[in-house]
């Protein structure tokens, strides 16, 4: 076990919505048929450190948009010890409302995001109502405060990714937004690729069926291709496990987290306790 593969990934579900395919996909078949969307945030952690990937939505934003809160992110953060004193790193994959909600609750944390994303939300293009409605003005204002306070790092990773820790890479995946980031993490179960909203649903990637909201559909397709290559393992290592950003039912698919997060989170790459080798079992 190398040091860099000692990360594990917590997938924390904080909300859900029963909606239609027309509300979720850009050009869906069966537009009136039902589609569920789940809302997540993620924590990647090693014995030494936790890194928060996005912060979920604020309670106000969920209420205003009539989403159901299944587990307030504030409770999840408290359980994990990510409180006002926590001076760790938050990776912000993009600046949409359902990913930026609790930045103000983490006044000592350092935020990392893509430079193109940050600059986009300051540009006139982002003022278009159909675009602006996908962000929360309170959170964008908080992001400004974070920048002014010297707690914001802007990166521009290329396709090889920017390694922010041994075994943790930030990868670009524009399309949904101009500076959408993904996080690839080396775990004991192999690399895990948190696509965030570069891919909302498994079906989006499998059928190349874009999500409804895109700033650049052509770039989104390029991102799908890059993700598919990582999934196949064309980059030297074995293929990454792709975790879509809003796929419903992920908690049923992966091993459950225990303790206070039980029922609200799955845990990938957790090191299993050593078991007897087959030879010892035979001998026994
Ligand atoms: Zn989202």
Coordinates of C-alpha atoms and ligand atoms in Angstrom, one line a residue:
X1 CA 0.0 0.0 0.0
X2 CA 1.6 3.2 -1.1
X3 CA 1.0 6.3 0.8
X4 CA -0.7 7.9 -2.1
X5 CA -3.4 5.2 -2.3
X6 CA -4.5 5.6 1.3
X7 CA -7.4 7.9 0.4
X8 CA -11.0 6.9 0.8
X9 CA -14.0 8.6 -0.6
X10 CA -17.2 9.5 1.2
X11 CA -20.3 10.1 -1.0
X12 CA -22.7 12.0 1.2
X13 CA -26.3 12.5 -0.1
X14 CA -28.0 15.6 1.2
X15 CA -31.1 16.0 -0.9
X16 CA -33.4 14.6 -3.6
X17 CA -36.0 15.6 -6.1
X18 CA -38.6 13.6 -8.1
X19 CA -38.8 15.4 -11.4
X20 CA -39.1 14.6 -15.2
X21 CA -36.6 13.7 -17.9
X22 CA -37.5 16.9 -19.7
X23 CA -36.3 18.9 -16.7
X24 CA -33.0 17.0 -16.5
X25 CA -31.9 16.3 -20.1
X26 CA -31.3 18.6 -22.9
X27 CA -33.1 16.5 -25.5
X28 CA -34.7 13.6 -23.8
X29 CA -36.7 10.7 -25.0
X30 CA -39.9 10.2 -23.1
X31 CA -39.8 13.8 -21.7
X32 CA -42.7 13.4 -19.4
X33 CA -41.5 10.2 -17.7
X34 CA -40.1 10.5 -14.2
X35 CA -36.5 11.1 -13.3
X36 CA -35.0 11.3 -9.8
X37 CA -32.0 13.5 -9.1
X38 CA -30.0 13.1 -5.9
X39 CA -27.8 15.8 -4.4
X40 CA -24.3 15.0 -3.0
X41 CA -21.2 16.4 -1.5
X42 CA -18.0 14.4 -1.1
X43 CA -15.2 14.0 1.4
X44 CA -11.9 12.4 0.4
X45 CA -9.8 11.5 3.4
X46 CA -6.5 9.8 4.4
X47 CA -5.3 9.1 7.9
X48 CA -3.7 12.5 7.8
X49 CA -6.2 14.8 6.2
X50 CA -9.8 15.4 5.0
X51 CA -10.5 17.3 1.8
X52 CA -14.0 18.5 1.2
X53 CA -15.3 18.4 -2.4
X54 CA -18.1 20.9 -2.7
X55 CA -20.3 21.9 0.2
X56 CA -23.8 20.9 -0.8
X57 CA -26.7 23.4 -0.8
X58 CA -27.8 25.8 1.8
X59 CA -31.1 25.0 3.6
X60 CA -32.5 28.3 2.1
X61 CA -31.5 27.3 -1.5
X62 CA -33.1 23.9 -1.1
X63 CA -36.3 25.4 0.3
X64 CA -36.5 28.1 -2.4
X65 CA -36.1 25.4 -5.2
X66 CA -38.5 23.0 -3.5
X67 CA -35.9 20.2 -3.1
X68 CA -36.2 17.7 -0.3
X69 CA -33.3 17.8 2.2
X70 CA -32.4 14.2 3.3
X71 CA -29.4 15.1 5.5
X72 CA -28.4 18.8 6.0
X73 CA -24.8 19.3 4.9
X74 CA -24.2 21.3 8.0
X75 CA -24.9 18.1 10.1
X76 CA -22.5 16.1 7.9
X77 CA -19.8 18.7 8.2
X78 CA -20.2 18.8 12.0
X79 CA -20.1 15.0 12.3
X80 CA -16.8 15.0 10.3
X81 CA -15.2 17.8 12.4
X82 CA -15.3 20.2 9.5
X83 CA -16.3 23.2 11.6
X84 CA -15.5 26.9 11.8
X85 CA -12.0 26.2 13.1
X86 CA -11.2 23.7 10.3
X87 CA -8.4 25.1 8.2
X88 CA -8.4 22.4 5.5
X89 CA -9.0 22.5 1.8
X90 CA -12.3 22.7 -0.1
X91 CA -12.3 21.9 -3.8
X92 CA -15.1 23.7 -5.4
X93 CA -15.9 21.8 -8.7
X94 CA -18.1 24.7 -10.0
X95 CA -20.2 27.5 -8.6
X96 CA -23.7 26.3 -9.0
X97 CA -26.1 26.7 -6.0
X98 CA -26.2 23.0 -5.1
X99 CA -22.4 22.9 -4.6
X100 CA -21.6 26.2 -2.8
X101 CA -24.0 26.3 0.1
X102 CA -21.8 26.2 3.2
X103 CA -18.7 28.2 2.4
X104 CA -19.6 30.8 5.1
X105 CA -19.7 28.1 7.7
X106 CA -16.0 27.3 7.0
X107 CA -14.3 30.6 7.6
X108 CA -10.9 29.1 8.1
X109 CA -10.9 26.8 5.1
X110 CA -8.9 27.3 1.9
X111 CA -10.9 27.1 -1.3
X112 CA -9.5 25.7 -4.6
X113 CA -11.3 26.1 -7.9
X114 CA -10.8 26.6 -11.6
X115 CA -9.7 30.1 -12.8
X116 CA -12.1 30.0 -15.8
X117 CA -15.0 29.2 -13.5
X118 CA -14.2 32.0 -11.1
X119 CA -13.8 34.5 -13.9
X120 CA -17.0 33.3 -15.7
X121 CA -19.1 34.2 -12.7
X122 CA -17.7 37.8 -12.8
X123 CA -18.3 38.1 -16.5
X124 CA -21.3 39.8 -18.3
X125 CA -22.2 36.4 -19.8
X126 CA -22.9 34.9 -16.4
X127 CA -25.6 37.7 -15.9
X128 CA -27.9 36.1 -18.4
X129 CA -30.9 35.0 -16.3
X130 CA -31.0 31.4 -17.5
X131 CA -27.3 31.1 -16.4
X132 CA -27.4 33.2 -13.3
X133 CA -30.4 31.3 -11.8
X134 CA -28.1 28.3 -11.5
X135 CA -26.0 30.1 -8.9
X136 CA -26.8 31.5 -5.5
X137 CA -26.0 35.2 -5.2
X138 CA -25.3 34.8 -1.4
X139 CA -22.7 32.1 -2.2
X140 CA -21.1 34.1 -5.0
X141 CA -20.8 37.0 -2.6
X142 CA -19.2 34.7 -0.1
X143 CA -16.7 33.5 -2.7
X144 CA -15.7 37.1 -3.2
X145 CA -15.1 37.5 0.5
X146 CA -13.0 34.4 0.4
X147 CA -10.9 35.7 -2.5
X148 CA -10.4 39.1 -0.7
X149 CA -9.4 37.3 2.4
X150 CA -6.6 35.4 0.6
X151 CA -8.3 32.0 1.0
X152 CA -8.9 31.3 -2.7
X153 CA -6.5 29.5 -5.0
X154 CA -7.3 29.5 -8.8
X155 CA -5.9 26.7 -10.9
X156 CA -6.0 25.9 -14.6
X157 CA -5.3 22.1 -14.8
X158 CA -4.7 20.5 -18.2
X159 CA -5.8 17.0 -19.3
X160 CA -3.1 15.4 -17.2
X161 CA -4.5 17.0 -14.1
X162 CA -3.1 19.0 -11.3
X163 CA -2.0 16.9 -8.4
X164 CA -2.9 18.8 -5.2
X165 CA -1.8 15.9 -3.0
X166 CA -0.1 12.7 -3.8
X167 CA -3.0 10.6 -5.2
X168 CA -5.5 13.5 -5.6
X169 CA -5.8 15.1 -9.1
X170 CA -8.0 17.9 -10.3
X171 CA -9.0 17.5 -13.9
X172 CA -10.8 19.9 -16.2
X173 CA -14.2 19.0 -17.7
X174 CA -15.8 22.1 -19.2
X175 CA -19.2 22.0 -20.8
X176 CA -21.7 22.2 -17.9
X177 CA -19.9 25.3 -16.8
X178 CA -16.7 26.9 -18.3
X179 CA -14.5 25.8 -15.4
X180 CA -16.0 22.6 -14.2
X181 CA -13.5 20.4 -12.3
X182 CA -13.4 16.7 -11.5
X183 CA -11.4 15.1 -8.7
X184 CA -9.6 11.7 -9.3
X185 CA -8.5 10.0 -6.1
X186 CA -6.2 7.0 -5.7
X187 CA -7.8 4.6 -3.2
X188 CA -7.2 1.0 -2.0
X189 CA -10.0 0.1 -4.5
X190 CA -8.3 1.8 -7.4
X191 CA -8.8 5.3 -8.8
X192 CA -12.1 6.9 -8.1
X193 CA -13.2 9.7 -10.5
X194 CA -15.7 12.1 -8.9
X195 CA -17.1 13.8 -12.0
X196 CA -19.3 16.2 -10.1
X197 CA -21.5 17.8 -12.8
X198 CA -19.3 17.0 -15.8
X199 CA -21.7 13.9 -15.7
X200 CA -24.9 14.2 -13.7
X201 CA -26.3 10.8 -14.5
X202 CA -24.7 7.5 -15.6
X203 CA -27.0 7.6 -18.6
X204 CA -25.6 11.0 -19.6
X205 CA -22.2 9.4 -20.1
X206 CA -23.3 6.0 -21.5
X207 CA -25.7 7.5 -24.1
X208 CA -24.0 10.8 -24.5
X209 CA -27.2 12.5 -23.5
X210 CA -26.3 15.9 -22.2
X211 CA -27.8 17.4 -19.1
X212 CA -30.3 20.2 -19.6
X213 CA -28.0 23.1 -18.5
X214 CA -24.8 23.5 -20.5
X215 CA -22.7 26.5 -21.3
X216 CA -20.9 24.6 -24.1
X217 CA -22.3 21.3 -25.4
X218 CA -19.4 20.6 -27.7
X219 CA -17.0 20.9 -24.8
X220 CA -19.3 18.7 -22.7
X221 CA -18.9 16.0 -25.3
X222 CA -15.1 16.4 -25.2
X223 CA -15.3 16.0 -21.5
X224 CA -17.5 12.8 -21.9
X225 CA -14.7 11.4 -24.1
X226 CA -12.0 12.2 -21.6
X227 CA -14.0 10.6 -18.8
X228 CA -14.6 7.5 -20.9
X229 CA -10.9 7.2 -21.5
X230 CA -10.1 7.4 -17.8
X231 CA -12.8 4.8 -17.1
X232 CA -11.2 2.5 -19.6
X233 CA -7.8 3.0 -18.1
X234 CA -6.0 4.5 -21.2
X235 CA -3.7 6.5 -19.0
X236 CA -1.4 3.8 -17.8
X237 CA -3.1 2.9 -14.6
X238 CA -6.2 0.7 -14.3
X239 CA -9.5 2.3 -15.2
X240 CA -11.2 4.7 -12.8
X241 CA -14.5 4.1 -11.1
X242 CA -16.6 6.9 -12.4
X243 CA -19.0 8.5 -9.9
X244 CA -21.6 10.7 -11.5
X245 CA -22.5 13.9 -9.7
X246 CA -26.3 13.4 -9.3
X247 CA -27.0 9.8 -10.1
X248 CA -29.8 8.6 -7.9
X249 CA -29.3 5.6 -5.7
X250 CA -25.5 5.7 -5.3
X251 CA -25.9 5.0 -1.5
X252 CA -27.5 1.6 -2.4
X253 CA -24.7 0.8 -4.8
X254 CA -21.6 1.2 -2.6
X255 CA -20.6 0.2 0.9
X256 CA -22.5 2.2 3.5
X257 CA -20.7 4.5 5.9
X258 CA -21.4 3.9 9.6
X259 CA -21.8 6.0 12.7
X260 CA -23.8 9.3 12.4
X261 CA -23.5 9.2 8.6
X262 CA -25.2 5.8 8.3
X263 CA -28.0 5.9 5.8
X264 CA -26.7 9.1 4.3
X265 CA -23.3 8.2 2.9
X266 CA -21.4 5.5 1.1
X267 CA -17.7 4.9 1.6
X268 CA -15.4 3.7 -1.3
X269 CA -11.8 2.6 -0.9
X270 CA -11.9 2.0 2.8
X271 CA -9.1 -0.3 3.7
X272 CA -10.4 -3.7 4.8
X273 CA -8.9 -5.2 7.9
X274 CA -6.3 -7.8 6.8
X275 CA -7.8 -11.3 6.4
X276 CA -6.1 -14.7 6.6
X277 CA -4.3 -15.5 3.4
X278 CA -5.7 -18.5 1.3
X279 CA -2.7 -20.5 2.4
X280 CA -3.4 -20.0 6.1
X281 CA -7.1 -20.8 5.5
X282 CA -6.0 -24.1 3.8
X283 CA -3.7 -24.9 6.7
X284 CA -6.5 -24.1 9.2
Ligands
LIG1 ZN1 -25.1 19.9 -9.3

